[in-house]
Tab-separated table of C-alpha atoms in Angstrom:
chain	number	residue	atom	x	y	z
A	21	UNK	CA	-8.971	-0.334	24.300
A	22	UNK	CA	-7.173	0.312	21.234
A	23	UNK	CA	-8.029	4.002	19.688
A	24	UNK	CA	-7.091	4.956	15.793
A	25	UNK	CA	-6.264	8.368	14.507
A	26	UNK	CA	-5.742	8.639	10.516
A	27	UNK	CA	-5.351	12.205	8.846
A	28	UNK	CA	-5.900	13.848	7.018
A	29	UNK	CA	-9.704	13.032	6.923
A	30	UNK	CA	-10.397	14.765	3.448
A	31	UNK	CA	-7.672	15.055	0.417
A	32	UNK	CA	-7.552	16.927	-2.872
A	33	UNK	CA	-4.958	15.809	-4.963
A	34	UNK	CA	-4.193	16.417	-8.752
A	35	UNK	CA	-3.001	13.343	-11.015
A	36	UNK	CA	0.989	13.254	-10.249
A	37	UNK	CA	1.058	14.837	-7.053
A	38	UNK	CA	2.923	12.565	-3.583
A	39	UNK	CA	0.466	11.368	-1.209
A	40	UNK	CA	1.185	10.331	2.550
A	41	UNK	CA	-1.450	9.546	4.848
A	42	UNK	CA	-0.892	9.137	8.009
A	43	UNK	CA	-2.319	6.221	10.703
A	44	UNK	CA	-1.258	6.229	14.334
A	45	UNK	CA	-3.191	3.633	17.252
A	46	UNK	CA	-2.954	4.210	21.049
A	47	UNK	CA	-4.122	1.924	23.923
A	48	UNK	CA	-2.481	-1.591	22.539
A	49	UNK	CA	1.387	-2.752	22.121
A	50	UNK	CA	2.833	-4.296	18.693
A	51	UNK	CA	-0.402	-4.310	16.677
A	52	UNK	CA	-0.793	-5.771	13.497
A	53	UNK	CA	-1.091	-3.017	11.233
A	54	UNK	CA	-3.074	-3.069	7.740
A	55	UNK	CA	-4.234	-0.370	5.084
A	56	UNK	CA	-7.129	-1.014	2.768
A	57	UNK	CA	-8.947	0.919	-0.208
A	58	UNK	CA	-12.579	0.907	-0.644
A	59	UNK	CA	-13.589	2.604	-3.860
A	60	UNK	CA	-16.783	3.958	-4.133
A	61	UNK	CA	-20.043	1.208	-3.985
A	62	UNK	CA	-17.552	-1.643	-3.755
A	63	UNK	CA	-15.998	-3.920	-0.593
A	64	UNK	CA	-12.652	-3.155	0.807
A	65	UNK	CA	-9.153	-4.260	-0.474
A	66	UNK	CA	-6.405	-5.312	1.749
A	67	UNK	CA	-3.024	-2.978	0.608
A	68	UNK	CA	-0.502	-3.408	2.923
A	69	UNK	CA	-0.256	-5.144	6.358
A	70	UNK	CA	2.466	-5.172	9.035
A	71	UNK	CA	3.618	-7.413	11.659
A	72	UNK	CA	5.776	-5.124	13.124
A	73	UNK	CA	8.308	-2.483	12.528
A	74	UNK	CA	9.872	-1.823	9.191
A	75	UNK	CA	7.982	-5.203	8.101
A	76	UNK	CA	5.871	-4.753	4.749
A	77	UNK	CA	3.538	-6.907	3.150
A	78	UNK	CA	2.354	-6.185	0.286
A	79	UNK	CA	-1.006	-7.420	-1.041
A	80	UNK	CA	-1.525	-6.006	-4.736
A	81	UNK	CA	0.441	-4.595	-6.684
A	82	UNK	CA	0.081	-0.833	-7.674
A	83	UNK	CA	1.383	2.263	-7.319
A	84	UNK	CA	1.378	2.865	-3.793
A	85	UNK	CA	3.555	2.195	-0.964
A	86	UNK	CA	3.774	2.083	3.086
A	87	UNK	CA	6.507	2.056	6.149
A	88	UNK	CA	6.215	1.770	9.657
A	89	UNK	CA	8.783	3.774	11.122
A	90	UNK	CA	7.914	3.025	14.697
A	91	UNK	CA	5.842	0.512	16.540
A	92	UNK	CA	2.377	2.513	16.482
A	93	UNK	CA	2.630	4.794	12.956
A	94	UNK	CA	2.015	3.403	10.320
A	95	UNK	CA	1.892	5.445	6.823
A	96	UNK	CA	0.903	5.230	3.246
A	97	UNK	CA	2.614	6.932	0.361
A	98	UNK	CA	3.278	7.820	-3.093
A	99	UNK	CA	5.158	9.231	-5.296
A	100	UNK	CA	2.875	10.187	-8.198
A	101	UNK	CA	-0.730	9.834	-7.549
A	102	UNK	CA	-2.991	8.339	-10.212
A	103	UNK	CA	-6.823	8.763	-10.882
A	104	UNK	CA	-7.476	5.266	-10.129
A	105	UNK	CA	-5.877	5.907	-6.365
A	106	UNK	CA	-9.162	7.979	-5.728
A	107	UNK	CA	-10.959	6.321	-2.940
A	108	UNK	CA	-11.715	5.519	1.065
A	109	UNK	CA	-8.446	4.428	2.749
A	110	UNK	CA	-8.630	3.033	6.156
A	111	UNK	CA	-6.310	1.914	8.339
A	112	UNK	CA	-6.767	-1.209	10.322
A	113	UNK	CA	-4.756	-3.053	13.465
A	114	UNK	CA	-5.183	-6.345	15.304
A	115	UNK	CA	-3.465	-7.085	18.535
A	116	UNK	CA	-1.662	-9.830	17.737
A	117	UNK	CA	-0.990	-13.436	15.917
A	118	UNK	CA	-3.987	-14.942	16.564
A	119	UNK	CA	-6.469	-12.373	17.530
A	120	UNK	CA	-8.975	-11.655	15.163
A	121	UNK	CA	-10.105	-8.569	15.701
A	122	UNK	CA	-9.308	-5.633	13.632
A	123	UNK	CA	-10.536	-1.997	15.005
A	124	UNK	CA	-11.028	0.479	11.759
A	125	UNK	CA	-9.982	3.874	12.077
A	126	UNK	CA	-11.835	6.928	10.275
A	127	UNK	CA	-10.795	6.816	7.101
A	128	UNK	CA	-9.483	9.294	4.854
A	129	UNK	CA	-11.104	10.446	1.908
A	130	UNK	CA	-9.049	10.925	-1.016
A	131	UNK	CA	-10.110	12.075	-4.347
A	132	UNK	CA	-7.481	12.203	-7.286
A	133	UNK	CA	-8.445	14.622	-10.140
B	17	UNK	CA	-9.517	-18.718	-4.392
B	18	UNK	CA	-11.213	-16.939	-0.963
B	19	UNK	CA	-14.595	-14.959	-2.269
B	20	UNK	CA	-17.254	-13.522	0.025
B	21	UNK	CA	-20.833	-12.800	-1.577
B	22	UNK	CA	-23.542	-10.924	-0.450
B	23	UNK	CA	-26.994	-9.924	-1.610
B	24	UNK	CA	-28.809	-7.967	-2.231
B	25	UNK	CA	-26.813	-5.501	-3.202
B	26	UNK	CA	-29.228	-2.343	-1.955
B	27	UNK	CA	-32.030	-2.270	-0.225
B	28	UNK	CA	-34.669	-0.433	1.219
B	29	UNK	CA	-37.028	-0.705	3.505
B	30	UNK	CA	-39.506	1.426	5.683
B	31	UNK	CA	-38.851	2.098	8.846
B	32	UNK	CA	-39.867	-0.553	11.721
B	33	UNK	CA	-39.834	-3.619	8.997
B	34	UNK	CA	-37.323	-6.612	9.381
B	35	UNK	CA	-35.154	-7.506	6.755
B	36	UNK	CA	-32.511	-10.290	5.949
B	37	UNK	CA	-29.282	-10.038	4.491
B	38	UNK	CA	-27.304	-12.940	2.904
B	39	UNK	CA	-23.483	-13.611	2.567
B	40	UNK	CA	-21.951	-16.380	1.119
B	41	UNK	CA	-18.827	-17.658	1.339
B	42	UNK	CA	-15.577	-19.412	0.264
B	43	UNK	CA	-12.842	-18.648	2.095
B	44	UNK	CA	-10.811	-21.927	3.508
B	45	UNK	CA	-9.493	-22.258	6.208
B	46	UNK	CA	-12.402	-20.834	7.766
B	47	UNK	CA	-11.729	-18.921	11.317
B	48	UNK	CA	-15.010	-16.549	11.978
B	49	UNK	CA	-17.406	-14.896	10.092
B	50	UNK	CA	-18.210	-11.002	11.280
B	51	UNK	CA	-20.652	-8.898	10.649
B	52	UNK	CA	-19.875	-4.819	10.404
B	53	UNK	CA	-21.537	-2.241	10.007
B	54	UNK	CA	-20.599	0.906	8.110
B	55	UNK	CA	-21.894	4.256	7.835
B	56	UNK	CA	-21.519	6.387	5.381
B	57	UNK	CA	-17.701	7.740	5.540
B	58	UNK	CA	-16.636	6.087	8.576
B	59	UNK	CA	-15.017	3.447	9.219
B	60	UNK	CA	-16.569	0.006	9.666
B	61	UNK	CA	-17.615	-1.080	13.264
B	62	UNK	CA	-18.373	-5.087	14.143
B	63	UNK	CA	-21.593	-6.249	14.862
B	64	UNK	CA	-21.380	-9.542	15.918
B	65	UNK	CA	-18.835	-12.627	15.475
B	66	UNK	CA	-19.290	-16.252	14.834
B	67	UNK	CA	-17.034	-19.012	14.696
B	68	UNK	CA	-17.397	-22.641	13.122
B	69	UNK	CA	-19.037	-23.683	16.262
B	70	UNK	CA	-21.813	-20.952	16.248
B	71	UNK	CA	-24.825	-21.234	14.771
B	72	UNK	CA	-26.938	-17.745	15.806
B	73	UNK	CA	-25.193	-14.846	17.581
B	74	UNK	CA	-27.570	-11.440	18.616
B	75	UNK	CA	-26.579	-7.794	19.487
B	76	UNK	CA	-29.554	-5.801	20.161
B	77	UNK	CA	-32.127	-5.971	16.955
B	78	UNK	CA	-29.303	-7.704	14.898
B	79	UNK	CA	-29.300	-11.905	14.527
B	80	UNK	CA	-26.540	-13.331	12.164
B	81	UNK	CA	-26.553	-16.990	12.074
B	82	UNK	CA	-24.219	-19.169	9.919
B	83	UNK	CA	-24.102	-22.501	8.528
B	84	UNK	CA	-20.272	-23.844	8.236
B	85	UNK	CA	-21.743	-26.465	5.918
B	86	UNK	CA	-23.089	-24.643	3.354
B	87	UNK	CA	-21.029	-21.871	4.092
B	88	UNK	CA	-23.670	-19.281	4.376
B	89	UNK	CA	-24.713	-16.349	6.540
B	90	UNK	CA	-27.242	-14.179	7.402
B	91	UNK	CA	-28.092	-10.644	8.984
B	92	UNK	CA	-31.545	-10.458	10.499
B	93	UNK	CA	-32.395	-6.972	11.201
B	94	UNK	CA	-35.334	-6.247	14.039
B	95	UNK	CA	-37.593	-3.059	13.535
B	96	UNK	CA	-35.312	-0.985	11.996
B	97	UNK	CA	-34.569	2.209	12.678
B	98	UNK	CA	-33.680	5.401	10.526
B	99	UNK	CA	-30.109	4.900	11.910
B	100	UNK	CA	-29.700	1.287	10.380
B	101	UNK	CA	-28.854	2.912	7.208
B	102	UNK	CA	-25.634	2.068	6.068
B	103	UNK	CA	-23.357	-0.185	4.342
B	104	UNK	CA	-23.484	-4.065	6.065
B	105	UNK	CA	-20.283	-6.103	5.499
B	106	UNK	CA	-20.069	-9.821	5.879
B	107	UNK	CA	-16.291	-10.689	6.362
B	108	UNK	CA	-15.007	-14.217	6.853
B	109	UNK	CA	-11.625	-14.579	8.663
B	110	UNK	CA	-8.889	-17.120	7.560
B	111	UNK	CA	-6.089	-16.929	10.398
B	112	UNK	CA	-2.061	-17.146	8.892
B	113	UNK	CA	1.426	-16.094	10.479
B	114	UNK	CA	0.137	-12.262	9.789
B	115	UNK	CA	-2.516	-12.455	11.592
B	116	UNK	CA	-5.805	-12.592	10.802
B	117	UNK	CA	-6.458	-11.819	7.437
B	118	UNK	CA	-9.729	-11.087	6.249
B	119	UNK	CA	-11.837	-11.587	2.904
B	120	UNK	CA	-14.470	-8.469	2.587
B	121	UNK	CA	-17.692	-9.106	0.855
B	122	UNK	CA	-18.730	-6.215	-1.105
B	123	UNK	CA	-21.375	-5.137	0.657
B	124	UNK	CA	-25.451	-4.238	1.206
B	125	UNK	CA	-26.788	-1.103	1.423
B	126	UNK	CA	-29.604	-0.743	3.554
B	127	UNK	CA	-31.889	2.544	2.907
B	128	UNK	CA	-34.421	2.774	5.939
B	129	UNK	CA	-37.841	4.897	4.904
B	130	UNK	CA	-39.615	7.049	7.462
């Protein structure tokens, strides 16, 4: 079964600072890849998703960005952080077209100030 | 436009009570509604999974049932235990050339009392 690993777990960042988390999955082929937000007390909010490498989507926009520079990594960035990026990002995959199961991974906390 | 509801919002209960929470739903085309659980700071892990064709799925103390019709589900929750608290997240599933992409309801928060 499919495992995922996102770091860091924990972030500090001031306003205007880069961000990249990282998420990498083991145990599954070609996953559909996704990041979503969860702010604090409210439901998550698909970001980005991937079908496969170098492919995008982008949900909402904002100030944040991903890539997928191989099959299983899968990152999200930014340039300039603001305080509204503050929250509970998780990474996501699903093992193919069809399936409709997405494993979570961790999370990482990240709190702008 | 695709909107998952759920209520209440918090709750809490003592410890070895039942409780019920409700989701309600939008989302067209419909694929499967899932129930996760999420503790605090983690990420969220399913509970149980229904499609159109399901009316009551269990796992352990937890019964969701669904109604396609009125577009409405539940999460029965058995004798709780201390370790039910957490976040419960009804998500309904529409399925497009991405994948699956889900809807998130926002979430109850279930406090469980010694």
């Amino acid at each position: 079964s499919q495992t995922i690993h996102q770091w860091p777990a924990t972030l500090v960042q001031p306003v205007g600072s880069p961000l990249s988390l990282e998420c990498t999955v083991e145990g599954t082929s070609n996953p559909n890849l996704y990041w979503y937000r969860q702010a604090a007390g409210r439901g998550l909010q698909l970001l980005f998703y991937s079908v496969g490498i170098g492919q995008i989507s982008s949900e909402v926009p904002q100030n944040l960005s991903a890539s997928r520079p191989q099959d299983r990594q899968f990152i999200l960035s930014s340039k300039k952080l603001l305080l509204s990026d503050s929250g509970f990002y998780l990474c996501a995959c699903s093992t193919g077209v069809g399936t409709d199961t997405q494993y979570f991974g961790p999370g990482t906390r990240l709190t702008v100030l | 436009k695709n909107q998952v509801e759920q209520s209440p919002q918090s709750l809490i209960i003592l410890e070895g009570k039942n409780c019920t929470l409700q989701c309600n739903y939008t989302v067209s085309p419909f694929s499967n509604l899932r129930w996760y659980k999420q503790d605090t700071g983690r990420g969220p892990v399913s509970l149980t999974i229904m499609t159109f064709s399901e009316n009551t799925k269990s796992n352990r103390r937890y019964t969701a049932t669904l109604d396609a019709d009125t577009k409405q589900s539940s999460l029965h929750i058995t004798a709780s235990q201390l370790s039910d608290s957490a976040s419960y997240i009804c998500v309904v599933s529409l399925i497009n050339n991405a994948g699956n992409m889900l809807t998130f309801g926002g979430g109850t928060r279930l406090m469980v009392k010694p």
